[in-house]
Short mmCIF file of C-alpha atoms in Angstrom, two decimals:
data_model
loop_
_atom_site.label_atom_id
_atom_site.label_comp_id
_atom_site.label_asym_id
_atom_site.label_seq_id
_atom_site.Cartn_x
_atom_site.Cartn_y
_atom_site.Cartn_z
CA MET A 11 -17.17 20.78 2.59
CA SER A 12 -18.70 19.24 -0.53
CA PHE A 13 -16.64 17.14 -2.93
CA ARG A 14 -17.11 19.67 -5.72
CA THR A 15 -15.80 22.52 -3.55
CA LYS A 16 -12.93 20.36 -2.34
CA ILE A 17 -11.69 19.40 -5.80
CA GLU A 18 -12.15 22.95 -7.10
CA GLN A 19 -10.06 24.34 -4.26
CA THR A 20 -7.44 21.63 -4.71
CA ALA A 21 -7.19 22.31 -8.45
CA LYS A 22 -6.82 26.04 -7.81
CA ARG A 23 -4.22 25.55 -5.08
CA ARG A 24 -2.21 23.10 -7.19
CA ASN A 25 -2.80 24.98 -10.42
CA SER A 26 -3.63 21.59 -11.92
CA ASN A 27 -6.71 19.88 -13.30
CA ILE A 28 -4.94 16.53 -13.81
CA ILE A 29 -6.29 13.37 -12.17
CA VAL A 30 -4.11 10.28 -12.30
CA ALA A 31 -5.85 6.93 -12.75
CA LEU A 32 -3.95 4.26 -10.82
CA ASP A 33 -4.46 1.60 -13.47
CA PHE A 34 -1.90 -1.20 -13.47
CA SER A 35 -1.64 -4.43 -15.42
CA PHE A 36 -2.67 -7.77 -13.94
CA GLU A 37 -0.37 -9.34 -11.38
CA LYS A 38 -0.55 -13.02 -10.51
CA PRO A 39 -2.36 -13.44 -7.19
CA GLU A 40 0.78 -14.65 -5.42
CA LYS A 41 2.53 -11.44 -6.53
CA ARG A 42 -0.36 -9.03 -6.07
CA GLN A 43 1.37 -7.19 -3.21
CA ASN A 44 3.81 -5.83 -5.81
CA LEU A 45 1.03 -3.46 -6.84
CA TYR A 46 1.21 -1.50 -3.59
CA PRO A 47 4.78 -0.20 -4.03
CA LYS A 48 4.02 0.53 -7.70
CA ALA A 49 1.10 2.73 -6.69
CA GLU A 50 3.11 4.27 -3.87
CA ARG A 51 5.93 5.15 -6.28
CA VAL A 52 3.56 6.84 -8.73
CA LEU A 53 1.92 8.88 -5.97
CA GLU A 54 5.24 9.96 -4.48
CA ALA A 55 6.51 11.16 -7.87
CA ALA A 56 3.35 12.61 -9.41
CA HIS A 57 1.43 14.20 -6.54
CA PRO A 58 2.82 17.75 -6.94
CA TYR A 59 1.22 17.96 -10.39
CA LEU A 60 -2.22 16.52 -9.58
CA CYS A 61 -5.52 17.59 -8.10
CA ALA A 62 -6.95 14.09 -7.57
CA VAL A 63 -6.36 10.35 -7.85
CA LYS A 64 -8.79 7.85 -9.36
CA PHE A 65 -8.84 4.21 -8.27
CA ASN A 66 -10.41 1.29 -10.12
CA HIS A 67 -10.69 -2.47 -9.71
CA HIS A 68 -7.04 -2.78 -10.74
CA LEU A 69 -6.11 -2.18 -7.08
CA VAL A 70 -9.27 -2.86 -5.08
CA LEU A 71 -9.58 -6.48 -6.20
CA PRO A 72 -5.98 -7.60 -5.54
CA LEU A 73 -5.16 -5.41 -2.51
CA GLY A 74 -8.51 -5.25 -0.73
CA LEU A 75 -10.56 -2.16 0.08
CA PHE A 76 -9.76 -1.90 3.79
CA ASP A 77 -6.22 -3.16 3.49
CA GLY A 78 -3.89 -1.77 0.85
CA VAL A 79 -6.35 0.56 -0.88
CA GLN A 80 -7.42 2.39 2.26
CA LYS A 81 -3.75 3.01 3.07
CA LEU A 82 -3.25 4.47 -0.40
CA VAL A 83 -6.33 6.68 0.03
CA LYS A 84 -4.82 8.02 3.27
CA MET A 85 -1.62 8.70 1.36
CA VAL A 86 -3.59 10.59 -1.29
CA HIS A 87 -5.20 12.73 1.42
CA GLY A 88 -1.82 13.23 3.06
CA TYR A 89 -0.61 14.80 -0.17
CA GLY A 90 -3.57 17.17 -0.09
CA LEU A 91 -5.41 15.50 -2.98
CA VAL A 92 -8.89 14.04 -3.33
CA ALA A 93 -9.64 10.36 -3.98
CA ILE A 94 -12.22 9.08 -6.49
CA MET A 95 -13.42 5.48 -6.73
CA ASP A 96 -14.34 4.40 -10.23
CA CYS A 97 -16.65 1.58 -9.19
CA LYS A 98 -19.29 2.43 -11.83
CA ALA A 99 -22.05 1.56 -9.37
CA ASN A 100 -24.85 0.03 -11.42
CA ASP A 101 -27.20 -2.09 -9.33
CA ILE A 102 -30.47 -1.99 -7.42
CA GLY A 103 -30.82 0.58 -4.67
CA ALA A 104 -30.02 -1.61 -1.68
CA THR A 105 -26.81 -2.85 -3.28
CA ASN A 106 -25.86 0.64 -4.48
CA GLU A 107 -26.35 1.96 -0.96
CA ALA A 108 -23.97 -0.66 0.44
CA ILE A 109 -21.43 0.09 -2.33
CA ALA A 110 -21.49 3.79 -1.45
CA GLU A 111 -21.25 3.20 2.30
CA TYR A 112 -18.23 0.93 1.96
CA TYR A 113 -16.28 3.14 -0.43
CA TYR A 114 -16.98 6.28 1.55
CA ALA A 115 -16.05 4.44 4.77
CA ALA A 116 -12.70 3.62 3.16
CA GLY A 117 -12.14 7.35 2.73
CA PHE A 118 -13.12 8.03 -0.87
CA ASP A 119 -14.33 11.55 -1.55
CA ALA A 120 -16.45 10.55 -4.54
CA ILE A 121 -17.57 7.49 -6.48
CA ILE A 122 -18.55 7.05 -10.11
CA ALA A 123 -22.00 5.65 -10.89
CA ASN A 124 -24.01 4.60 -13.94
CA PRO A 125 -27.30 6.51 -14.47
CA LEU A 126 -28.68 3.63 -16.55
CA VAL A 127 -30.31 2.19 -13.42
CA GLY A 128 -32.44 5.31 -12.94
CA TRP A 129 -33.30 7.19 -9.77
CA GLU A 130 -35.88 5.43 -7.57
CA GLU A 131 -34.35 2.26 -6.14
CA GLY A 132 -31.37 2.98 -8.39
CA LEU A 133 -29.01 5.89 -7.80
CA LYS A 134 -31.09 7.72 -5.20
CA PRO A 135 -29.64 5.69 -2.29
CA ILE A 136 -26.11 6.58 -3.43
CA PHE A 137 -26.95 10.29 -3.51
CA ASP A 138 -28.64 10.00 -0.11
CA VAL A 139 -25.48 8.55 1.42
CA ALA A 140 -23.26 11.05 -0.41
CA ASN A 141 -25.34 14.02 0.75
CA ARG A 142 -25.32 12.80 4.34
CA LEU A 143 -21.53 12.42 4.32
CA GLN A 144 -20.78 15.42 2.08
CA ARG A 145 -19.21 13.20 -0.58
CA GLY A 146 -19.51 13.27 -4.36
CA VAL A 147 -21.22 11.25 -7.08
CA ILE A 148 -19.89 11.49 -10.63
CA VAL A 149 -22.11 9.93 -13.30
CA LEU A 150 -21.16 8.26 -16.56
CA VAL A 151 -22.37 10.12 -19.64
CA TYR A 152 -20.09 8.97 -22.47
CA MET A 153 -17.09 6.70 -21.95
CA SER A 154 -13.73 6.88 -23.74
CA HIS A 155 -13.37 3.46 -25.38
CA LYS A 156 -14.01 2.65 -29.07
CA ALA A 157 -17.28 0.80 -28.47
CA SER A 158 -18.80 3.66 -26.48
CA PRO A 159 -21.20 4.64 -29.31
CA GLU A 160 -22.76 1.17 -29.19
CA GLY A 161 -24.25 1.94 -25.78
CA TYR A 162 -24.07 5.64 -25.05
CA GLY A 163 -24.84 6.58 -28.65
CA GLN A 164 -28.05 4.57 -28.94
CA THR A 165 -31.28 6.41 -29.68
CA ILE A 166 -33.81 5.96 -26.91
CA ILE A 167 -37.38 7.06 -26.23
CA GLU A 168 -37.40 9.37 -23.23
CA PRO A 169 -40.11 7.88 -20.98
CA GLU A 170 -41.53 11.16 -19.67
CA THR A 171 -41.81 12.99 -23.01
CA GLY A 172 -41.81 10.19 -25.58
CA GLN A 173 -39.09 12.10 -27.44
CA LYS A 174 -36.35 10.23 -29.30
CA ILE A 175 -32.94 11.34 -28.04
CA PRO A 176 -29.41 9.87 -27.80
CA GLN A 177 -28.68 7.91 -24.64
CA TYR A 178 -25.85 10.26 -23.67
CA VAL A 179 -28.17 13.28 -23.87
CA ALA A 180 -30.54 11.54 -21.45
CA PHE A 181 -27.61 10.78 -19.14
CA ALA A 182 -26.46 14.41 -19.26
CA GLN A 183 -29.97 15.54 -18.39
CA LYS A 184 -30.00 13.07 -15.49
CA ALA A 185 -26.68 14.46 -14.23
CA LEU A 186 -28.35 17.86 -14.00
CA LYS A 187 -31.58 16.53 -12.51
CA PHE A 188 -29.82 14.37 -9.91
CA GLY A 189 -27.44 17.16 -8.89
CA ALA A 190 -24.34 15.15 -9.75
CA SER A 191 -20.88 16.37 -8.71
CA GLY A 192 -19.53 15.67 -12.18
CA ALA A 193 -20.04 13.88 -15.48
CA ILE A 194 -17.70 11.45 -17.24
CA VAL A 195 -17.25 12.21 -20.94
CA GLY A 196 -14.33 10.60 -22.79
CA ALA A 197 -11.55 12.86 -24.05
CA THR A 198 -11.49 10.67 -27.16
CA TYR A 199 -14.82 12.21 -28.22
CA PRO A 200 -14.33 16.00 -28.11
CA GLU A 201 -17.44 16.54 -30.22
CA LYS A 202 -19.48 14.81 -27.50
CA ILE A 203 -17.80 16.88 -24.81
CA LYS A 204 -18.84 20.04 -26.65
CA GLU A 205 -22.42 18.85 -27.09
CA ILE A 206 -22.76 17.67 -23.50
CA HIS A 207 -21.15 20.84 -22.15
CA LYS A 208 -23.93 22.83 -23.83
CA ILE A 209 -26.42 20.82 -21.75
CA LEU A 210 -24.50 20.95 -18.48
CA SER A 211 -22.94 24.40 -18.82
CA ASN A 212 -21.11 25.12 -15.55
CA ALA A 213 -23.70 23.36 -13.42
CA VAL A 214 -21.95 19.98 -13.65
CA PRO A 215 -18.20 19.82 -14.45
CA ILE A 216 -16.96 17.34 -17.05
CA PHE A 217 -14.28 14.79 -16.10
CA SER A 218 -12.58 13.37 -19.21
CA PRO A 219 -10.69 10.06 -19.18
CA GLY A 220 -8.78 8.66 -22.14
CA ILE A 221 -5.95 11.20 -22.27
CA GLY A 222 -2.74 9.74 -23.70
CA ALA A 223 -2.81 5.97 -24.14
CA GLN A 224 -6.35 5.95 -25.57
CA GLY A 225 -5.62 8.87 -27.89
CA GLY A 226 -7.42 11.70 -26.10
CA ASP A 227 -5.88 15.15 -26.62
CA ILE A 228 -5.57 17.63 -23.77
CA ALA A 229 -6.12 20.77 -25.83
CA ALA A 230 -9.08 19.31 -27.71
CA ALA A 231 -10.80 18.13 -24.52
CA LEU A 232 -10.32 21.42 -22.69
CA GLY A 233 -11.35 23.42 -25.75
CA ALA A 234 -14.56 21.42 -25.98
CA GLY A 235 -15.50 22.03 -22.34
CA SER A 236 -13.77 19.50 -20.07
CA ARG A 237 -12.88 20.73 -16.58
CA TYR A 238 -10.79 17.82 -15.28
CA LEU A 239 -8.54 15.47 -17.26
CA ILE A 240 -7.98 11.86 -16.24
CA VAL A 241 -4.61 10.39 -17.27
CA GLY A 242 -3.78 6.76 -16.57
CA ARG A 243 -1.21 4.63 -18.34
CA SER A 244 0.75 7.58 -19.74
CA ILE A 245 1.72 8.31 -16.12
CA THR A 246 1.53 4.94 -14.36
CA GLY A 247 3.42 3.17 -17.15
CA SER A 248 6.11 5.82 -17.47
CA GLU A 249 9.67 5.25 -16.27
CA ASP A 250 9.38 8.73 -14.76
CA PRO A 251 5.77 9.22 -13.60
CA GLY A 252 6.59 12.57 -12.04
CA ARG A 253 7.84 13.97 -15.32
CA ALA A 254 4.86 12.49 -17.20
CA ALA A 255 2.43 14.07 -14.74
CA LYS A 256 4.22 17.42 -14.96
CA GLU A 257 4.10 17.32 -18.76
CA ALA A 258 0.35 16.68 -18.68
CA ARG A 259 -0.16 19.48 -16.14
CA ASP A 260 1.94 21.92 -18.20
CA LEU A 261 0.11 21.06 -21.42
CA ALA A 262 -3.22 21.65 -19.70
CA ARG A 263 -2.03 25.05 -18.46
CA ILE A 264 -1.24 26.34 -21.93
CA ALA A 265 -4.14 24.66 -23.77
#
């Protein structure tokens, strides 16, 4: 079963399009094992209201990929959810291939990659591995932070046509051309979601981070065309992560 089918079925079964991002603050190296029970607590409380869980370097670096993180991925699967690794793969092909192999070997259902490196000897090896293993590749199109326009909003010259277009439009076009499983577009930029959704239509679903702590609004993101909403610190930093996840899920239902 493909990643896209798996997350669609999970979202339908759970009646939720909420993805929690397990982002935690820095812990001193000698106390890094404290992160595991923190993540475990969030998953135990929030899993009934989620369709997926996104990991980042916040846990992989201190806990190790095949140690603590792989155990958490198994926990995610045990709850019937899918696991996404936000590694933002962005290197030459040989390195990208190794990145994909390791994260998929650890159990991740999809990884996030940067289309800036292009296709040949860039992202193609990631897609080759993903297709062989029936895993997903989600590409960055427009991130959620304040400086995103400095990179994703630049005007570029499209090499095949010579046309001047915004960088994010080129990335959206690449998501279609590459057959990506999804596209990252920040919830903090609903106008970009709307524009990019016109390019992608229903061919590539939009995953929108930045809900809550960064100021992204659930109703605005969904109204503009987002399919999945990524919520991090509003859930992980809550005294009651289960309630916070349920509130996000309920808001998405009525949006």
